[in-house]
Amino acid sequence: TTVKHAKPTVLLGLCGVGGTFDEQVLTAMGELNERPIIFPLSNPTSSAECTAEAAYKFTDGRAIVSSGSPFQPIEFNGKTLTPSQGNNMFIFPGVGLGVVLCGAVRVPVSMFSVAARALADYVDGSPEFDAGLVYPRVRNIREVSAVVACAVIREAQRRGLAEVEMPKRFSSVEEWVEESMWKPALQPVIAREPDLVKV
């Protein structure tokens, strides 16, 4: 097969054809690699190149899995394996926030490179990484977006693309970003007795 000939360490599923990574392909990846990286990224789930369950099953639970559509954790040999969901939501909100705050005049490829590095650094050494995830949990999206925004602002400043300076009231880029983020909060509602009108 192509996998046995090419000896890849990573499979990126981008074709939108469900089941492309079949048992033969996944088994070969498991035979060639201690920790095969399997990313069935096509959406919706029916178009995913394989399921997380298949990726784990045919690699003896050693695959590092990230998918475009969410898959539930899998029980395999008494261990819970949790696939990541690879999504642009971990990059684009932070890039947008950083660009807007610093008034970047252009958005070069290097901003996406530093955003990707910031995301990778966020996961590296985290409980998520120890659990086999290659992306943060969605519940950490605000924190991730702030980290990415800081990296983007610093890159814009480094390249002379930032037209807006950090306001002096902030002591760090992190504080500037944190204080500038929209915070969803409900305002308290005070109930009043209705005015009674006499007829």
JSON list of C-alpha atoms in Angstrom, two decimals:
[
{"chain": "A", "resi": 1, "resn": "THR", "atom": "CA", "xyz": [0.00, 0.00, 0.00]},
{"chain": "A", "resi": 2, "resn": "THR", "atom": "CA", "xyz": [0.97, 3.65, -0.28]},
{"chain": "A", "resi": 3, "resn": "VAL", "atom": "CA", "xyz": [1.33, 3.93, 3.49]},
{"chain": "A", "resi": 4, "resn": "LYS", "atom": "CA", "xyz": [3.80, 1.05, 3.68]},
{"chain": "A", "resi": 5, "resn": "HIS", "atom": "CA", "xyz": [5.80, 2.50, 0.76]},
{"chain": "A", "resi": 6, "resn": "ALA", "atom": "CA", "xyz": [5.84, 6.17, 1.88]},
{"chain": "A", "resi": 7, "resn": "LYS", "atom": "CA", "xyz": [6.14, 5.43, 5.63]},
{"chain": "A", "resi": 8, "resn": "PRO", "atom": "CA", "xyz": [4.32, 8.58, 6.83]},
{"chain": "A", "resi": 9, "resn": "THR", "atom": "CA", "xyz": [4.17, 9.55, 10.49]},
{"chain": "A", "resi": 10, "resn": "VAL", "atom": "CA", "xyz": [1.07, 11.73, 9.98]},
{"chain": "A", "resi": 11, "resn": "LEU", "atom": "CA", "xyz": [-2.17, 11.24, 8.05]},
{"chain": "A", "resi": 12, "resn": "LEU", "atom": "CA", "xyz": [-4.14, 14.42, 7.32]},
{"chain": "A", "resi": 13, "resn": "GLY", "atom": "CA", "xyz": [-7.67, 13.70, 6.17]},
{"chain": "A", "resi": 14, "resn": "LEU", "atom": "CA", "xyz": [-8.74, 16.54, 3.90]},
{"chain": "A", "resi": 15, "resn": "CYS", "atom": "CA", "xyz": [-10.58, 14.76, 1.08]},
{"chain": "A", "resi": 16, "resn": "GLY", "atom": "CA", "xyz": [-14.11, 14.63, 2.52]},
{"chain": "A", "resi": 17, "resn": "VAL", "atom": "CA", "xyz": [-14.54, 10.95, 1.67]},
{"chain": "A", "resi": 18, "resn": "GLY", "atom": "CA", "xyz": [-15.69, 8.98, 4.68]},
{"chain": "A", "resi": 19, "resn": "GLY", "atom": "CA", "xyz": [-13.76, 5.82, 5.47]},
{"chain": "A", "resi": 20, "resn": "THR", "atom": "CA", "xyz": [-10.65, 6.68, 3.41]},
{"chain": "A", "resi": 21, "resn": "PHE", "atom": "CA", "xyz": [-8.47, 5.70, 6.38]},
{"chain": "A", "resi": 22, "resn": "ASP", "atom": "CA", "xyz": [-9.64, 2.11, 6.50]},
{"chain": "A", "resi": 23, "resn": "GLU", "atom": "CA", "xyz": [-8.43, -0.80, 8.63]},
{"chain": "A", "resi": 24, "resn": "GLN", "atom": "CA", "xyz": [-5.53, -1.55, 6.27]},
{"chain": "A", "resi": 25, "resn": "VAL", "atom": "CA", "xyz": [-4.28, 2.07, 6.29]},
{"chain": "A", "resi": 26, "resn": "LEU", "atom": "CA", "xyz": [-4.64, 2.51, 10.05]},
{"chain": "A", "resi": 27, "resn": "THR", "atom": "CA", "xyz": [-3.03, -0.85, 10.85]},
{"chain": "A", "resi": 28, "resn": "ALA", "atom": "CA", "xyz": [-0.07, 0.05, 8.62]},
{"chain": "A", "resi": 29, "resn": "MET", "atom": "CA", "xyz": [0.28, 3.40, 10.41]},
{"chain": "A", "resi": 30, "resn": "GLY", "atom": "CA", "xyz": [0.32, 1.55, 13.73]},
{"chain": "A", "resi": 31, "resn": "GLU", "atom": "CA", "xyz": [2.96, -0.87, 12.50]},
{"chain": "A", "resi": 32, "resn": "LEU", "atom": "CA", "xyz": [5.20, 1.93, 11.21]},
{"chain": "A", "resi": 33, "resn": "ASN", "atom": "CA", "xyz": [4.92, 4.38, 14.11]},
{"chain": "A", "resi": 34, "resn": "GLU", "atom": "CA", "xyz": [5.04, 4.19, 17.89]},
{"chain": "A", "resi": 35, "resn": "ARG", "atom": "CA", "xyz": [2.53, 7.10, 18.08]},
{"chain": "A", "resi": 36, "resn": "PRO", "atom": "CA", "xyz": [0.89, 7.50, 14.65]},
{"chain": "A", "resi": 37, "resn": "ILE", "atom": "CA", "xyz": [-0.76, 10.89, 14.13]},
{"chain": "A", "resi": 38, "resn": "ILE", "atom": "CA", "xyz": [-4.20, 10.50, 12.57]},
{"chain": "A", "resi": 39, "resn": "PHE", "atom": "CA", "xyz": [-6.18, 13.65, 11.72]},
{"chain": "A", "resi": 40, "resn": "PRO", "atom": "CA", "xyz": [-9.53, 12.88, 10.00]},
{"chain": "A", "resi": 41, "resn": "LEU", "atom": "CA", "xyz": [-10.37, 16.56, 9.54]},
{"chain": "A", "resi": 42, "resn": "SER", "atom": "CA", "xyz": [-13.24, 16.49, 7.04]},
{"chain": "A", "resi": 43, "resn": "ASN", "atom": "CA", "xyz": [-16.73, 17.58, 8.10]},
{"chain": "A", "resi": 44, "resn": "PRO", "atom": "CA", "xyz": [-19.43, 16.52, 8.76]},
{"chain": "A", "resi": 45, "resn": "THR", "atom": "CA", "xyz": [-18.82, 13.32, 10.71]},
{"chain": "A", "resi": 46, "resn": "SER", "atom": "CA", "xyz": [-20.11, 11.19, 7.83]},
{"chain": "A", "resi": 47, "resn": "SER", "atom": "CA", "xyz": [-17.28, 12.62, 5.67]},
{"chain": "A", "resi": 48, "resn": "ALA", "atom": "CA", "xyz": [-14.53, 12.01, 8.23]},
{"chain": "A", "resi": 49, "resn": "GLU", "atom": "CA", "xyz": [-11.79, 9.80, 6.84]},
{"chain": "A", "resi": 50, "resn": "CYS", "atom": "CA", "xyz": [-12.17, 7.52, 9.87]},
{"chain": "A", "resi": 51, "resn": "THR", "atom": "CA", "xyz": [-13.71, 7.57, 13.31]},
{"chain": "A", "resi": 52, "resn": "ALA", "atom": "CA", "xyz": [-11.66, 8.11, 16.44]},
{"chain": "A", "resi": 53, "resn": "GLU", "atom": "CA", "xyz": [-12.69, 4.64, 17.53]},
{"chain": "A", "resi": 54, "resn": "ALA", "atom": "CA", "xyz": [-11.22, 3.09, 14.35]},
{"chain": "A", "resi": 55, "resn": "ALA", "atom": "CA", "xyz": [-7.99, 5.11, 14.69]},
{"chain": "A", "resi": 56, "resn": "TYR", "atom": "CA", "xyz": [-7.51, 3.83, 18.23]},
{"chain": "A", "resi": 57, "resn": "LYS", "atom": "CA", "xyz": [-8.66, 0.29, 17.53]},
{"chain": "A", "resi": 58, "resn": "PHE", "atom": "CA", "xyz": [-6.35, -0.38, 14.58]},
{"chain": "A", "resi": 59, "resn": "THR", "atom": "CA", "xyz": [-3.29, 1.23, 16.21]},
{"chain": "A", "resi": 60, "resn": "ASP", "atom": "CA", "xyz": [-3.71, -0.55, 19.55]},
{"chain": "A", "resi": 61, "resn": "GLY", "atom": "CA", "xyz": [-4.71, 2.71, 21.23]},
{"chain": "A", "resi": 62, "resn": "ARG", "atom": "CA", "xyz": [-1.42, 4.46, 20.34]},
{"chain": "A", "resi": 63, "resn": "ALA", "atom": "CA", "xyz": [-2.73, 6.97, 17.79]},
{"chain": "A", "resi": 64, "resn": "ILE", "atom": "CA", "xyz": [-2.77, 10.69, 18.44]},
{"chain": "A", "resi": 65, "resn": "VAL", "atom": "CA", "xyz": [-6.16, 11.68, 17.05]},
{"chain": "A", "resi": 66, "resn": "SER", "atom": "CA", "xyz": [-7.66, 15.04, 16.15]},
{"chain": "A", "resi": 67, "resn": "SER", "atom": "CA", "xyz": [-10.76, 15.38, 14.04]},
{"chain": "A", "resi": 68, "resn": "GLY", "atom": "CA", "xyz": [-12.73, 18.13, 12.33]},
{"chain": "A", "resi": 69, "resn": "SER", "atom": "CA", "xyz": [-15.99, 16.91, 13.85]},
{"chain": "A", "resi": 70, "resn": "PRO", "atom": "CA", "xyz": [-16.18, 16.08, 17.55]},
{"chain": "A", "resi": 71, "resn": "PHE", "atom": "CA", "xyz": [-15.89, 12.44, 18.59]},
{"chain": "A", "resi": 72, "resn": "GLN", "atom": "CA", "xyz": [-16.69, 11.15, 22.06]},
{"chain": "A", "resi": 73, "resn": "PRO", "atom": "CA", "xyz": [-13.96, 9.66, 24.30]},
{"chain": "A", "resi": 74, "resn": "ILE", "atom": "CA", "xyz": [-13.31, 5.97, 23.67]},
{"chain": "A", "resi": 75, "resn": "GLU", "atom": "CA", "xyz": [-12.74, 3.24, 26.25]},
{"chain": "A", "resi": 76, "resn": "PHE", "atom": "CA", "xyz": [-9.86, 1.07, 25.06]},
{"chain": "A", "resi": 77, "resn": "ASN", "atom": "CA", "xyz": [-8.22, -1.66, 27.13]},
{"chain": "A", "resi": 78, "resn": "GLY", "atom": "CA", "xyz": [-9.41, -0.09, 30.37]},
{"chain": "A", "resi": 79, "resn": "LYS", "atom": "CA", "xyz": [-8.17, 3.40, 29.44]},
{"chain": "A", "resi": 80, "resn": "THR", "atom": "CA", "xyz": [-10.17, 6.44, 28.33]},
{"chain": "A", "resi": 81, "resn": "LEU", "atom": "CA", "xyz": [-8.78, 7.91, 25.12]},
{"chain": "A", "resi": 82, "resn": "THR", "atom": "CA", "xyz": [-9.99, 11.40, 24.21]},
{"chain": "A", "resi": 83, "resn": "PRO", "atom": "CA", "xyz": [-9.60, 12.67, 20.64]},
{"chain": "A", "resi": 84, "resn": "SER", "atom": "CA", "xyz": [-8.99, 16.37, 20.07]},
{"chain": "A", "resi": 85, "resn": "GLN", "atom": "CA", "xyz": [-11.12, 18.52, 17.83]},
{"chain": "A", "resi": 86, "resn": "GLY", "atom": "CA", "xyz": [-8.97, 20.54, 15.45]},
{"chain": "A", "resi": 87, "resn": "ASN", "atom": "CA", "xyz": [-10.77, 23.76, 14.71]},
{"chain": "A", "resi": 88, "resn": "ASN", "atom": "CA", "xyz": [-9.83, 27.26, 13.56]},
{"chain": "A", "resi": 89, "resn": "MET", "atom": "CA", "xyz": [-11.64, 28.65, 16.63]},
{"chain": "A", "resi": 90, "resn": "PHE", "atom": "CA", "xyz": [-8.38, 28.22, 18.52]},
{"chain": "A", "resi": 91, "resn": "ILE", "atom": "CA", "xyz": [-6.59, 30.64, 16.17]},
{"chain": "A", "resi": 92, "resn": "PHE", "atom": "CA", "xyz": [-8.91, 33.13, 14.44]},
{"chain": "A", "resi": 93, "resn": "PRO", "atom": "CA", "xyz": [-10.53, 34.88, 17.45]},
{"chain": "A", "resi": 94, "resn": "GLY", "atom": "CA", "xyz": [-7.11, 35.57, 19.00]},
{"chain": "A", "resi": 95, "resn": "VAL", "atom": "CA", "xyz": [-5.61, 36.72, 15.69]},
{"chain": "A", "resi": 96, "resn": "GLY", "atom": "CA", "xyz": [-8.58, 39.04, 15.14]},
{"chain": "A", "resi": 97, "resn": "LEU", "atom": "CA", "xyz": [-8.39, 40.47, 18.65]},
{"chain": "A", "resi": 98, "resn": "GLY", "atom": "CA", "xyz": [-4.65, 41.08, 18.42]},
{"chain": "A", "resi": 99, "resn": "VAL", "atom": "CA", "xyz": [-4.89, 42.71, 14.98]},
{"chain": "A", "resi": 100, "resn": "VAL", "atom": "CA", "xyz": [-7.72, 45.02, 16.05]},
{"chain": "A", "resi": 101, "resn": "LEU", "atom": "CA", "xyz": [-6.13, 46.06, 19.35]},
{"chain": "A", "resi": 102, "resn": "CYS", "atom": "CA", "xyz": [-2.77, 47.01, 17.87]},
{"chain": "A", "resi": 103, "resn": "GLY", "atom": "CA", "xyz": [-4.22, 48.39, 14.63]},
{"chain": "A", "resi": 104, "resn": "ALA", "atom": "CA", "xyz": [-2.07, 46.15, 12.44]},
{"chain": "A", "resi": 105, "resn": "VAL", "atom": "CA", "xyz": [-1.86, 47.57, 8.93]},
{"chain": "A", "resi": 106, "resn": "ARG", "atom": "CA", "xyz": [-1.29, 44.11, 7.41]},
{"chain": "A", "resi": 107, "resn": "VAL", "atom": "CA", "xyz": [-1.71, 40.51, 8.52]},
{"chain": "A", "resi": 108, "resn": "PRO", "atom": "CA", "xyz": [1.29, 38.60, 7.17]},
{"chain": "A", "resi": 109, "resn": "VAL", "atom": "CA", "xyz": [1.71, 34.84, 7.33]},
{"chain": "A", "resi": 110, "resn": "SER", "atom": "CA", "xyz": [4.10, 35.28, 10.26]},
{"chain": "A", "resi": 111, "resn": "MET", "atom": "CA", "xyz": [1.16, 36.33, 12.46]},
{"chain": "A", "resi": 112, "resn": "PHE", "atom": "CA", "xyz": [-0.47, 32.95, 11.86]},
{"chain": "A", "resi": 113, "resn": "SER", "atom": "CA", "xyz": [2.87, 31.25, 12.52]},
{"chain": "A", "resi": 114, "resn": "VAL", "atom": "CA", "xyz": [3.26, 32.92, 15.92]},
{"chain": "A", "resi": 115, "resn": "ALA", "atom": "CA", "xyz": [-0.41, 32.19, 16.65]},
{"chain": "A", "resi": 116, "resn": "ALA", "atom": "CA", "xyz": [0.14, 28.50, 15.93]},
{"chain": "A", "resi": 117, "resn": "ARG", "atom": "CA", "xyz": [3.29, 28.47, 18.08]},
{"chain": "A", "resi": 118, "resn": "ALA", "atom": "CA", "xyz": [1.42, 30.17, 20.94]},
{"chain": "A", "resi": 119, "resn": "LEU", "atom": "CA", "xyz": [-1.32, 27.54, 20.69]},
{"chain": "A", "resi": 120, "resn": "ALA", "atom": "CA", "xyz": [1.23, 24.71, 20.67]},
{"chain": "A", "resi": 121, "resn": "ASP", "atom": "CA", "xyz": [3.07, 26.19, 23.66]},
{"chain": "A", "resi": 122, "resn": "TYR", "atom": "CA", "xyz": [-0.24, 26.51, 25.53]},
{"chain": "A", "resi": 123, "resn": "VAL", "atom": "CA", "xyz": [-0.91, 22.79, 25.12]},
{"chain": "A", "resi": 124, "resn": "ASP", "atom": "CA", "xyz": [2.67, 21.56, 25.65]},
{"chain": "A", "resi": 125, "resn": "GLY", "atom": "CA", "xyz": [3.07, 20.25, 29.20]},
{"chain": "A", "resi": 126, "resn": "SER", "atom": "CA", "xyz": [-0.60, 20.81, 30.03]},
{"chain": "A", "resi": 127, "resn": "PRO", "atom": "CA", "xyz": [-3.00, 18.22, 31.45]},
{"chain": "A", "resi": 128, "resn": "GLU", "atom": "CA", "xyz": [-4.60, 18.14, 27.98]},
{"chain": "A", "resi": 129, "resn": "PHE", "atom": "CA", "xyz": [-1.30, 17.09, 26.40]},
{"chain": "A", "resi": 130, "resn": "ASP", "atom": "CA", "xyz": [-0.77, 14.45, 29.08]},
{"chain": "A", "resi": 131, "resn": "ALA", "atom": "CA", "xyz": [-4.24, 13.10, 28.23]},
{"chain": "A", "resi": 132, "resn": "GLY", "atom": "CA", "xyz": [-3.26, 12.75, 24.57]},
{"chain": "A", "resi": 133, "resn": "LEU", "atom": "CA", "xyz": [-4.94, 15.91, 23.29]},
{"chain": "A", "resi": 134, "resn": "VAL", "atom": "CA", "xyz": [-3.15, 18.11, 20.77]},
{"chain": "A", "resi": 135, "resn": "TYR", "atom": "CA", "xyz": [-5.60, 21.01, 21.12]},
{"chain": "A", "resi": 136, "resn": "PRO", "atom": "CA", "xyz": [-6.91, 22.64, 24.29]},
{"chain": "A", "resi": 137, "resn": "ARG", "atom": "CA", "xyz": [-10.34, 21.83, 25.62]},
{"chain": "A", "resi": 138, "resn": "VAL", "atom": "CA", "xyz": [-13.03, 24.13, 24.23]},
{"chain": "A", "resi": 139, "resn": "ARG", "atom": "CA", "xyz": [-13.81, 25.38, 27.74]},
{"chain": "A", "resi": 140, "resn": "ASN", "atom": "CA", "xyz": [-10.39, 27.14, 27.68]},
{"chain": "A", "resi": 141, "resn": "ILE", "atom": "CA", "xyz": [-11.11, 29.09, 24.48]},
{"chain": "A", "resi": 142, "resn": "ARG", "atom": "CA", "xyz": [-11.03, 32.53, 26.13]},
{"chain": "A", "resi": 143, "resn": "GLU", "atom": "CA", "xyz": [-7.65, 31.90, 27.75]},
{"chain": "A", "resi": 144, "resn": "VAL", "atom": "CA", "xyz": [-6.28, 30.44, 24.50]},
{"chain": "A", "resi": 145, "resn": "SER", "atom": "CA", "xyz": [-7.56, 33.44, 22.51]},
{"chain": "A", "resi": 146, "resn": "ALA", "atom": "CA", "xyz": [-5.82, 35.82, 24.91]},
{"chain": "A", "resi": 147, "resn": "VAL", "atom": "CA", "xyz": [-2.51, 33.95, 24.57]},
{"chain": "A", "resi": 148, "resn": "VAL", "atom": "CA", "xyz": [-2.80, 33.99, 20.77]},
{"chain": "A", "resi": 149, "resn": "ALA", "atom": "CA", "xyz": [-3.73, 37.70, 20.72]},
{"chain": "A", "resi": 150, "resn": "CYS", "atom": "CA", "xyz": [-0.65, 38.59, 22.78]},
{"chain": "A", "resi": 151, "resn": "ALA", "atom": "CA", "xyz": [1.60, 36.69, 20.36]},
{"chain": "A", "resi": 152, "resn": "VAL", "atom": "CA", "xyz": [0.02, 38.45, 17.38]},
{"chain": "A", "resi": 153, "resn": "ILE", "atom": "CA", "xyz": [0.42, 41.90, 18.95]},
{"chain": "A", "resi": 154, "resn": "ARG", "atom": "CA", "xyz": [4.08, 41.26, 19.72]},
{"chain": "A", "resi": 155, "resn": "GLU", "atom": "CA", "xyz": [4.67, 40.07, 16.15]},
{"chain": "A", "resi": 156, "resn": "ALA", "atom": "CA", "xyz": [2.97, 43.18, 14.74]},
{"chain": "A", "resi": 157, "resn": "GLN", "atom": "CA", "xyz": [5.11, 45.38, 16.99]},
{"chain": "A", "resi": 158, "resn": "ARG", "atom": "CA", "xyz": [8.28, 43.49, 16.05]},
{"chain": "A", "resi": 159, "resn": "ARG", "atom": "CA", "xyz": [7.57, 43.97, 12.36]},
{"chain": "A", "resi": 160, "resn": "GLY", "atom": "CA", "xyz": [6.55, 47.62, 12.68]},
{"chain": "A", "resi": 161, "resn": "LEU", "atom": "CA", "xyz": [2.97, 46.90, 11.60]},
{"chain": "A", "resi": 162, "resn": "ALA", "atom": "CA", "xyz": [1.20, 48.08, 14.76]},
{"chain": "A", "resi": 163, "resn": "GLU", "atom": "CA", "xyz": [-0.28, 51.57, 14.45]},
{"chain": "A", "resi": 164, "resn": "VAL", "atom": "CA", "xyz": [-1.83, 51.60, 17.93]},
{"chain": "A", "resi": 165, "resn": "GLU", "atom": "CA", "xyz": [0.41, 51.67, 20.98]},
{"chain": "A", "resi": 166, "resn": "MET", "atom": "CA", "xyz": [-0.56, 49.93, 24.18]},
{"chain": "A", "resi": 167, "resn": "PRO", "atom": "CA", "xyz": [-2.37, 52.44, 26.42]},
{"chain": "A", "resi": 168, "resn": "LYS", "atom": "CA", "xyz": [-0.17, 53.58, 29.31]},
{"chain": "A", "resi": 169, "resn": "ARG", "atom": "CA", "xyz": [-2.71, 52.44, 31.90]},
{"chain": "A", "resi": 170, "resn": "PHE", "atom": "CA", "xyz": [-1.74, 48.82, 31.17]},
{"chain": "A", "resi": 171, "resn": "SER", "atom": "CA", "xyz": [1.46, 47.34, 32.52]},
{"chain": "A", "resi": 172, "resn": "SER", "atom": "CA", "xyz": [1.66, 44.44, 30.03]},
{"chain": "A", "resi": 173, "resn": "VAL", "atom": "CA", "xyz": [0.31, 43.22, 26.73]},
{"chain": "A", "resi": 174, "resn": "GLU", "atom": "CA", "xyz": [-1.43, 40.44, 28.65]},
{"chain": "A", "resi": 175, "resn": "GLU", "atom": "CA", "xyz": [-3.29, 42.95, 30.82]},
{"chain": "A", "resi": 176, "resn": "TRP", "atom": "CA", "xyz": [-4.24, 45.01, 27.74]},
{"chain": "A", "resi": 177, "resn": "VAL", "atom": "CA", "xyz": [-5.66, 41.97, 25.98]},
{"chain": "A", "resi": 178, "resn": "GLU", "atom": "CA", "xyz": [-7.47, 40.65, 29.06]},
{"chain": "A", "resi": 179, "resn": "GLU", "atom": "CA", "xyz": [-9.09, 44.00, 29.84]},
{"chain": "A", "resi": 180, "resn": "SER", "atom": "CA", "xyz": [-10.11, 44.49, 26.20]},
{"chain": "A", "resi": 181, "resn": "MET", "atom": "CA", "xyz": [-11.87, 41.16, 25.78]},
{"chain": "A", "resi": 182, "resn": "TRP", "atom": "CA", "xyz": [-15.64, 41.17, 25.77]},
{"chain": "A", "resi": 183, "resn": "LYS", "atom": "CA", "xyz": [-16.98, 39.44, 28.83]},
{"chain": "A", "resi": 184, "resn": "PRO", "atom": "CA", "xyz": [-20.42, 37.87, 28.57]},
{"chain": "A", "resi": 185, "resn": "ALA", "atom": "CA", "xyz": [-22.21, 38.82, 31.76]},
{"chain": "A", "resi": 186, "resn": "LEU", "atom": "CA", "xyz": [-25.86, 39.21, 32.58]},
{"chain": "A", "resi": 187, "resn": "GLN", "atom": "CA", "xyz": [-26.86, 42.47, 34.16]},
{"chain": "A", "resi": 188, "resn": "PRO", "atom": "CA", "xyz": [-28.99, 42.21, 37.30]},
{"chain": "A", "resi": 189, "resn": "VAL", "atom": "CA", "xyz": [-32.66, 42.81, 36.76]},
{"chain": "A", "resi": 190, "resn": "ILE", "atom": "CA", "xyz": [-34.53, 44.60, 39.52]},
{"chain": "A", "resi": 191, "resn": "ALA", "atom": "CA", "xyz": [-38.21, 43.84, 39.63]},
{"chain": "A", "resi": 192, "resn": "ARG", "atom": "CA", "xyz": [-40.49, 46.70, 40.54]},
{"chain": "A", "resi": 193, "resn": "GLU", "atom": "CA", "xyz": [-44.05, 46.66, 41.63]},
{"chain": "A", "resi": 194, "resn": "PRO", "atom": "CA", "xyz": [-46.22, 47.83, 38.75]},
{"chain": "A", "resi": 195, "resn": "ASP", "atom": "CA", "xyz": [-47.76, 51.26, 39.15]},
{"chain": "A", "resi": 196, "resn": "LEU", "atom": "CA", "xyz": [-51.43, 50.92, 39.98]},
{"chain": "A", "resi": 197, "resn": "VAL", "atom": "CA", "xyz": [-53.70, 53.18, 38.02]},
{"chain": "A", "resi": 198, "resn": "LYS", "atom": "CA", "xyz": [-57.02, 54.08, 39.55]},
{"chain": "A", "resi": 199, "resn": "VAL", "atom": "CA", "xyz": [-59.92, 54.20, 37.16]}
]
